[in-house]
Tab-separated table of C-alpha atoms and ligand atoms in Angstrom:
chain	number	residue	atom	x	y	z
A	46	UNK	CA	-18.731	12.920	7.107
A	47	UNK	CA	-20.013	10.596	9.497
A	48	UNK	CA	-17.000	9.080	12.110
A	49	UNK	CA	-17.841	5.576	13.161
A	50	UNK	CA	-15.288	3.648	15.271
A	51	UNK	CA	-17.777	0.258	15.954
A	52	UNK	CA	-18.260	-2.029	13.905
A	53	UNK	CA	-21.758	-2.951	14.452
A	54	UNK	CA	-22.827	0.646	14.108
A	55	UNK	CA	-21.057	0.224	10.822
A	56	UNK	CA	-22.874	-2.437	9.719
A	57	UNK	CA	-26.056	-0.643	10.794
A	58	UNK	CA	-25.747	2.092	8.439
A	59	UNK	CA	-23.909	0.508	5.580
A	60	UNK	CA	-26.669	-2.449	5.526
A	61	UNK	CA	-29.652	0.488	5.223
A	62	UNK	CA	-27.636	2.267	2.474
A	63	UNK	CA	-27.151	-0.534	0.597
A	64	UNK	CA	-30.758	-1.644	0.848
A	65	UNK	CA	-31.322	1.859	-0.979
A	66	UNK	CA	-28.853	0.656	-3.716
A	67	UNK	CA	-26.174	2.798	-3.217
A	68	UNK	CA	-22.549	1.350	-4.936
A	69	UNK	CA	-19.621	1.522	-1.964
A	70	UNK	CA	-16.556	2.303	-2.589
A	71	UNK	CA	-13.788	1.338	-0.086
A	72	UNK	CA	-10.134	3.051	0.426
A	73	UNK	CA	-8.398	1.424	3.404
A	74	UNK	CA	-5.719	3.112	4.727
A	75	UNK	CA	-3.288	3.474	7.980
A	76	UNK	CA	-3.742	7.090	8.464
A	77	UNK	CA	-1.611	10.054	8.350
A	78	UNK	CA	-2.930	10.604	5.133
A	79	UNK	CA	-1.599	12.716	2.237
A	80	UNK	CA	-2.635	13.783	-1.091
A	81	UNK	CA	-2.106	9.925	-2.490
A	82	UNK	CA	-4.256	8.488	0.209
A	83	UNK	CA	-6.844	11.631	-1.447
A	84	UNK	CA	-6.463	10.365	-5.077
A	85	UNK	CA	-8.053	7.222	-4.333
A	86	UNK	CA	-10.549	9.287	-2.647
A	87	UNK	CA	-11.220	11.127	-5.664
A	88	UNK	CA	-11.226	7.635	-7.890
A	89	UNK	CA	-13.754	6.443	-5.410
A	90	UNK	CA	-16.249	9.388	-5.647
A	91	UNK	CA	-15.841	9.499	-9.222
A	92	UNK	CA	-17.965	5.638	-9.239
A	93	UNK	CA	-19.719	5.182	-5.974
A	94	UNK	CA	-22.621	7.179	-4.311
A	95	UNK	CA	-21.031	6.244	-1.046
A	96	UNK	CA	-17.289	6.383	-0.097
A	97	UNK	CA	-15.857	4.616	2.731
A	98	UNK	CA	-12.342	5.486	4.070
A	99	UNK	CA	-10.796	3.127	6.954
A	100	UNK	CA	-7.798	4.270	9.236
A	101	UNK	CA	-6.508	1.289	11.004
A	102	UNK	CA	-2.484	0.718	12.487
A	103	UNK	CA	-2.587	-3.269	11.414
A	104	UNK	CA	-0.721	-4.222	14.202
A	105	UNK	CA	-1.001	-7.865	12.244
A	106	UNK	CA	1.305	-6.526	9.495
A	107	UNK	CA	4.076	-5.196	10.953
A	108	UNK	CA	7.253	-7.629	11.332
A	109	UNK	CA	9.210	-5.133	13.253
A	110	UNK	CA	7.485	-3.627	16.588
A	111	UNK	CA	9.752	-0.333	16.457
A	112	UNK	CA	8.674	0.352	13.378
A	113	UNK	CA	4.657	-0.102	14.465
A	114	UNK	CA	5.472	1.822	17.536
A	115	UNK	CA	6.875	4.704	15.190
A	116	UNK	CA	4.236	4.992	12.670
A	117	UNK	CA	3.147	8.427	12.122
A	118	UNK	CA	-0.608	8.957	13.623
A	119	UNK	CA	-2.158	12.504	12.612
A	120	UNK	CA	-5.929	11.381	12.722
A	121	UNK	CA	-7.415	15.193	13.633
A	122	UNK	CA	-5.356	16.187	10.202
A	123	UNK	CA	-6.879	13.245	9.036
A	124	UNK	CA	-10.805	13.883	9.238
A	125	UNK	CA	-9.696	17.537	8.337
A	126	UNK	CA	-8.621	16.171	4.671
A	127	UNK	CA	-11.039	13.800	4.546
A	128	UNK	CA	-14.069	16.101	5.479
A	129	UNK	CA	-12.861	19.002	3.025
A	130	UNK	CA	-12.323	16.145	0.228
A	131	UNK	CA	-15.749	14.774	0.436
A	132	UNK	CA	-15.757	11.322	2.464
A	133	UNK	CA	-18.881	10.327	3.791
A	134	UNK	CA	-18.109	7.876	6.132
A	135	UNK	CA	-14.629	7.411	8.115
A	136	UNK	CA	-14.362	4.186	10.111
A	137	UNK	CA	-11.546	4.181	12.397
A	138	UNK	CA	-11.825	1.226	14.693
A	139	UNK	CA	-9.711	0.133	17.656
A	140	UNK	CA	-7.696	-3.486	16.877
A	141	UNK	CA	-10.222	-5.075	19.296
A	142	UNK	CA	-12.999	-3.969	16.831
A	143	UNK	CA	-10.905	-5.705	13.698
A	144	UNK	CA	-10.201	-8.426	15.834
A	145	UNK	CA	-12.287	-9.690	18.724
A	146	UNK	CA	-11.543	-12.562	20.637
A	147	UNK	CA	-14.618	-13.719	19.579
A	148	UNK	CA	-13.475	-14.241	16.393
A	149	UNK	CA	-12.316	-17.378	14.821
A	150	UNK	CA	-8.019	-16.866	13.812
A	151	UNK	CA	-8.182	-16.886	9.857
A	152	UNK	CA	-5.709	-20.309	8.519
A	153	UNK	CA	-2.894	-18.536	6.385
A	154	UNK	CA	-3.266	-17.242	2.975
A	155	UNK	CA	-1.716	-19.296	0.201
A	156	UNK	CA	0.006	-16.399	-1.206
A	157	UNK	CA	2.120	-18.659	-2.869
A	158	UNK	CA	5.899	-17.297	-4.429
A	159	UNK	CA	4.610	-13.845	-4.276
A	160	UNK	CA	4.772	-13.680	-0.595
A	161	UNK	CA	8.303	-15.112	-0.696
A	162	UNK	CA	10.393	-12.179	-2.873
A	163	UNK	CA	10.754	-8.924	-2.379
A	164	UNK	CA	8.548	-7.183	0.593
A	165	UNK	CA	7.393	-10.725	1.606
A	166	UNK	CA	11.113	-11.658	1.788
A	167	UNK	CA	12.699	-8.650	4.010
A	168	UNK	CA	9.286	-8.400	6.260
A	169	UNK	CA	7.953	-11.542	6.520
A	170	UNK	CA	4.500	-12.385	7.886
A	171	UNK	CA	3.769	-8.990	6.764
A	172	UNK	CA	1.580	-9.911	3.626
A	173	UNK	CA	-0.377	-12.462	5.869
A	174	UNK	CA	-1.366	-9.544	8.007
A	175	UNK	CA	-2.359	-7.318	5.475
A	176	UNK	CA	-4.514	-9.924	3.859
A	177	UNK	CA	-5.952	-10.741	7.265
A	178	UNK	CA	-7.091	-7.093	7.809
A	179	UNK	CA	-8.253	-6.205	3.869
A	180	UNK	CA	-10.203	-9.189	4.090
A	181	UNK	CA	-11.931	-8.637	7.790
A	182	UNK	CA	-12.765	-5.000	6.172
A	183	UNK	CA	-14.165	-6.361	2.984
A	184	UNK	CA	-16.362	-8.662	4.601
A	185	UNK	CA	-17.588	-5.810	7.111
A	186	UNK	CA	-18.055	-3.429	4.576
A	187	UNK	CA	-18.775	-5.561	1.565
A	188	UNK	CA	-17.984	-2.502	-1.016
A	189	UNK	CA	-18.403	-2.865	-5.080
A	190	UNK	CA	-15.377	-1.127	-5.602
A	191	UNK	CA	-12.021	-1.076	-3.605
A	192	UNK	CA	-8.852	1.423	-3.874
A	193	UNK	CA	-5.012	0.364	-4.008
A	194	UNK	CA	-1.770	2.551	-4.929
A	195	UNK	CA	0.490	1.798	-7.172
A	196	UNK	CA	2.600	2.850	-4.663
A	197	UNK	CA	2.527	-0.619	-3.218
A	198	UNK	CA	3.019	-2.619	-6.258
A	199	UNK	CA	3.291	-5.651	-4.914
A	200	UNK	CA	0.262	-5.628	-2.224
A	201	UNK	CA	-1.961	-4.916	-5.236
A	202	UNK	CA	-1.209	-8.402	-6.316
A	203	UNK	CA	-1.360	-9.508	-3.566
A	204	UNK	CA	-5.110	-8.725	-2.763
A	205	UNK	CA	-5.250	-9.471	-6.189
A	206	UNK	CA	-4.662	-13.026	-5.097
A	207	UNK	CA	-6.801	-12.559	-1.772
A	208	UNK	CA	-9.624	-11.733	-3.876
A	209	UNK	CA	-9.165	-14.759	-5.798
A	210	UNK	CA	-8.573	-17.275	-3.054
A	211	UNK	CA	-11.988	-15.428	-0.768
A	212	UNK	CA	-13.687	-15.267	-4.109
A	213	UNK	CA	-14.923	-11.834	-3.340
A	214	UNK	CA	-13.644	-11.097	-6.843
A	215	UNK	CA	-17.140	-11.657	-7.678
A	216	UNK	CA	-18.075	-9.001	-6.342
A	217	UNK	CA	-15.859	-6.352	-5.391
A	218	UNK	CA	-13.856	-4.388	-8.473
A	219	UNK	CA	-10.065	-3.587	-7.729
A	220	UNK	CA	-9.510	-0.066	-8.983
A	221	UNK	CA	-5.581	0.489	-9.002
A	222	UNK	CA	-4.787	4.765	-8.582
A	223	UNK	CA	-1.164	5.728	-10.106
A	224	UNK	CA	1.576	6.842	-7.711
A	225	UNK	CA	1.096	10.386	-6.634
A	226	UNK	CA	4.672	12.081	-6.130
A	227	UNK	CA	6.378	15.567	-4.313
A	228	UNK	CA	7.341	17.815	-6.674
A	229	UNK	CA	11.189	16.395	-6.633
A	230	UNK	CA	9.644	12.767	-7.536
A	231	UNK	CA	9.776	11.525	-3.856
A	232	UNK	CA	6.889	8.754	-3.958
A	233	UNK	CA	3.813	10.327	-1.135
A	234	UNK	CA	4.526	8.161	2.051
A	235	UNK	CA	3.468	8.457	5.210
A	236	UNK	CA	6.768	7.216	6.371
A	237	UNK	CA	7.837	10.488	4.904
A	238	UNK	CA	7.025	12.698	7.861
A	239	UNK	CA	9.650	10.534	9.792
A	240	UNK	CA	12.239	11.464	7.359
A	241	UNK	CA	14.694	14.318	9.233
A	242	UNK	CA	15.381	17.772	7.199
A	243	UNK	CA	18.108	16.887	5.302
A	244	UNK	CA	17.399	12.590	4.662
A	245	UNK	CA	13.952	14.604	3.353
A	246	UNK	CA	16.328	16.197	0.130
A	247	UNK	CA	18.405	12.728	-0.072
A	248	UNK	CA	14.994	10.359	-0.620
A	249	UNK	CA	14.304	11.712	-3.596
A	250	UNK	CA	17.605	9.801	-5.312
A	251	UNK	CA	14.728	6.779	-4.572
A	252	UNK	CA	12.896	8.026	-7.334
A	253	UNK	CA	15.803	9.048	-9.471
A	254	UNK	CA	17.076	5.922	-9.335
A	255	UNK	CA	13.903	4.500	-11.144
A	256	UNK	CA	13.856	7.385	-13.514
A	257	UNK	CA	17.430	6.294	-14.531
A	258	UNK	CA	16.547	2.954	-15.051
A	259	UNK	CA	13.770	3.232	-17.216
A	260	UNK	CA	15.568	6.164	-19.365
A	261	UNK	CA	18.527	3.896	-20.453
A	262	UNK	CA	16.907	0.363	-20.480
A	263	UNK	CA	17.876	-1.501	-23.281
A	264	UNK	CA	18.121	-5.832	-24.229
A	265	UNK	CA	20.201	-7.128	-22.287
A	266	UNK	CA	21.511	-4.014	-19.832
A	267	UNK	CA	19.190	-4.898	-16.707
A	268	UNK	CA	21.714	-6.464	-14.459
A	269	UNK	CA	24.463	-3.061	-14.968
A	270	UNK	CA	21.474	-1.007	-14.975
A	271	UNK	CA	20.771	-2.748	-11.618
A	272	UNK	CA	24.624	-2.497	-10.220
A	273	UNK	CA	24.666	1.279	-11.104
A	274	UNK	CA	21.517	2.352	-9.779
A	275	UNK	CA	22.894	0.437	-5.958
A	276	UNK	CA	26.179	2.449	-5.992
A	277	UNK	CA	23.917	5.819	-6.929
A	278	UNK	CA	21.646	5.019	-3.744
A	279	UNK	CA	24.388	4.124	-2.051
A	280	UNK	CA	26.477	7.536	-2.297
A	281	UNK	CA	23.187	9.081	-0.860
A	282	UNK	CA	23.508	7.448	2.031
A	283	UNK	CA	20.782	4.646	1.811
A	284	UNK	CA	20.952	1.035	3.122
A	285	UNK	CA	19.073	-0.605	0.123
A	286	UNK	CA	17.157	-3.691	0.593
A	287	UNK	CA	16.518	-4.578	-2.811
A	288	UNK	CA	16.537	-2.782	-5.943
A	289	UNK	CA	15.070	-4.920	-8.917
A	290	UNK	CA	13.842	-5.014	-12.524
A	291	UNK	CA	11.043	-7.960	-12.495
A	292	UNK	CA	8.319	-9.191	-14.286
A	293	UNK	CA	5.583	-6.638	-13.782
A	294	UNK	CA	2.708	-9.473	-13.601
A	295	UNK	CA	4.708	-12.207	-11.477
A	296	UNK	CA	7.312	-9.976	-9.575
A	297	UNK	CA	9.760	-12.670	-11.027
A	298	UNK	CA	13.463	-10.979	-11.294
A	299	UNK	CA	13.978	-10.420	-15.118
A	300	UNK	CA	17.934	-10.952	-15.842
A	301	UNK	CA	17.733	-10.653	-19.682
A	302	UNK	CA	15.080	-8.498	-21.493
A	303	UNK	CA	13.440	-10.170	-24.482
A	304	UNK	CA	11.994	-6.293	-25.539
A	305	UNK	CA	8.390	-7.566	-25.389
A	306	UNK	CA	7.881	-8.179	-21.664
A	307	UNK	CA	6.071	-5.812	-19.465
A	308	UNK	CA	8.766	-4.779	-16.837
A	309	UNK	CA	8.624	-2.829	-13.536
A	310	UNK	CA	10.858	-1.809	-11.042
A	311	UNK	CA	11.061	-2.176	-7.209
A	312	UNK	CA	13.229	-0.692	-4.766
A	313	UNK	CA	13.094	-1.011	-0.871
A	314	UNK	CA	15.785	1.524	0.692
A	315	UNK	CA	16.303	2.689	4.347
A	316	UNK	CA	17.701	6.415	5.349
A	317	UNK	CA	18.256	6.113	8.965
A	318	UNK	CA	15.878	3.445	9.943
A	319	UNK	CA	13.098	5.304	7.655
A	320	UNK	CA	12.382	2.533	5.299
A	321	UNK	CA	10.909	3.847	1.507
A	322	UNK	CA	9.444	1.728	-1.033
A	323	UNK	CA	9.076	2.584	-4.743
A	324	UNK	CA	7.994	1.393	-8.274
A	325	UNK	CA	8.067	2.375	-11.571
A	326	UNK	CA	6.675	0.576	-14.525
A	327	UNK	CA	9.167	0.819	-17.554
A	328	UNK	CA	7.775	0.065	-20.586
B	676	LIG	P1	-1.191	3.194	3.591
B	676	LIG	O1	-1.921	4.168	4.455
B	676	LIG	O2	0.244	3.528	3.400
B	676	LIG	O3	-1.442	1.774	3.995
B	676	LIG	O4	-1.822	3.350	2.132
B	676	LIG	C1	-3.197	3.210	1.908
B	676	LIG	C2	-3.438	3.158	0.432
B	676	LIG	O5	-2.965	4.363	-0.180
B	676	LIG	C3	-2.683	2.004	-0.247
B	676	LIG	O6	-3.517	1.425	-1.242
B	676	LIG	C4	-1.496	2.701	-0.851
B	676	LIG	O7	-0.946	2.036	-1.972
B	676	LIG	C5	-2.096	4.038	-1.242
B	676	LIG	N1	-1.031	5.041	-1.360
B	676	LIG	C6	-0.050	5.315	-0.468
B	676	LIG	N2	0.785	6.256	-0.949
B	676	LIG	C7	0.336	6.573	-2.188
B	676	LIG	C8	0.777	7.469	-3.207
B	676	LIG	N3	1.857	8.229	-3.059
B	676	LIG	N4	0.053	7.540	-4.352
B	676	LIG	C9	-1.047	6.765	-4.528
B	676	LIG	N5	-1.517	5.905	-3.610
B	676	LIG	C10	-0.838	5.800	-2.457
């Protein structure tokens, strides 16, 4: 696996491996990576004769500075899994490398009501600053084929959008990998390793709570489904944001099921200042 932390050196090689007509596939990431970050890996390898995995702290995206100053960085663990799981090429630049002062600031991103609910709504600026770095690394890297979680339902639509607005949707393909889970259900996170001992047993209620929700929906129960699965999370000890049943193509709320529409649902929930996100799609 080659290491590359400049940008012009990545350039350099991509630009001679694309001239032999190599496909690229992309996975950006933030690092302290676990076996979901190595899923999309494994997606990428499975369709590209080149894989390219990016570790970069976006300070851009963060809304809150503790929680930027507190993200987990474990990069020699890092290019350990990434080596042994076949990556050829980790770039893991410095923020003046993603953004010089050369560079022109990018005008905002109509993101439209997306950006407005859920994530968008309890950390805001935060989807302008992921578009601003997914796009800066698509342009640099200019891959066929880029890798998203699940995970982070609502980002996915969001580039989703970003590759709309950029049109880059010509010409890179958004592969979306399925959420990969701890044995107890807990959703892979890397905000996981900040969880203490015993919050560590309590954050799996996150994903119970989802499980629950999907088991016993039924027309016209969403809203008591909703109330129930609060008080659960709750009695664990969690400081939810939002919990929600919505519209799994829009992100719009869903009060009353028709029985046709495609549903998800979203949860944001803190256990001592360790903020989890999860999603399940129901139906
Ligand atoms: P992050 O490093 O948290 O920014 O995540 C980088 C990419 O890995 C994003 O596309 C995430 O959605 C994805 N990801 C994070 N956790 C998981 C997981 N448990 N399963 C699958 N993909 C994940």
């Amino acid at each position: 696996m080659l290491l590359i932390k400049k940008v012009d050196d990545l350039l350099n090689i991509i630009g001679k491996k694309r001239k032999a007509g190599l496909s690229i596939g992309l996975i950006p990431t933030m690092g302290a990576l676990h076996a979901g970050h190595i899923s999309l890996l494994e997606a990428a390898k499975g369709s590209n004769s080149l894989t390219v995995c990016s570790i970069f702290v976006n300070p851009t995206q963060f809304n809150n500075q503790k929680d930027f100053e507190n993200y987990p960085v474990t990069i020699e663990k890092d290019v350990y899994l990434l080596e042994n799981a076949g990556c050829d090429i980790l770039f893991f630049p410095s923020p003046d490398e993603i953004y010089p002062h050369t560079m022109q600031k990018p005008g905002l991103y109509e993101l439209g009501f997306l950006e407005t609910i859920l994530e968008g709504r309890f950390r805001p600026g935060h989807f302008q600053g992921v578009c601003q770095v997914v796009h800066r690394l698509l342009e640099i890297i200019r891959p066929d084929n880029l890798y998203l979680g699940q995970k982070d339902y609502q980002q996915v639509l969001i580039i989703k959008k970003l590759l709309s607005l950029t049109g880059l949707n010509e010409s890179v393909k958004l592969t979306i990998c399925p959420t990969v889970r701890e044995p107890d259900g807990l959703a892979m996170s890397s905000r996981n390793l900040r969880l203490s001992e015993e919050d560590r047993k309590k954050a799996a209620a996150i994903a119970q709570a989802l499980y629950n929700i999907k088991k016993n929906l039924k027309n016209g129960n969403a809203e008591l489904l909703i109330a129930e699965a609060k008080d659960f999370l709750a009695m664990q000890g969690f400081k939810t944001d939002y919990i929600e049943i919505a519209d799994a193509r829009t992100l719009e709320p869903v009060k009353n099921w028709d029985g046709s529409q495609k549903l998800i649902a979203v949860v944001a929930a803190a256990l001592n200042d360790v903020r989890l996100i999860d999603n399940l799609l129901l139906n």
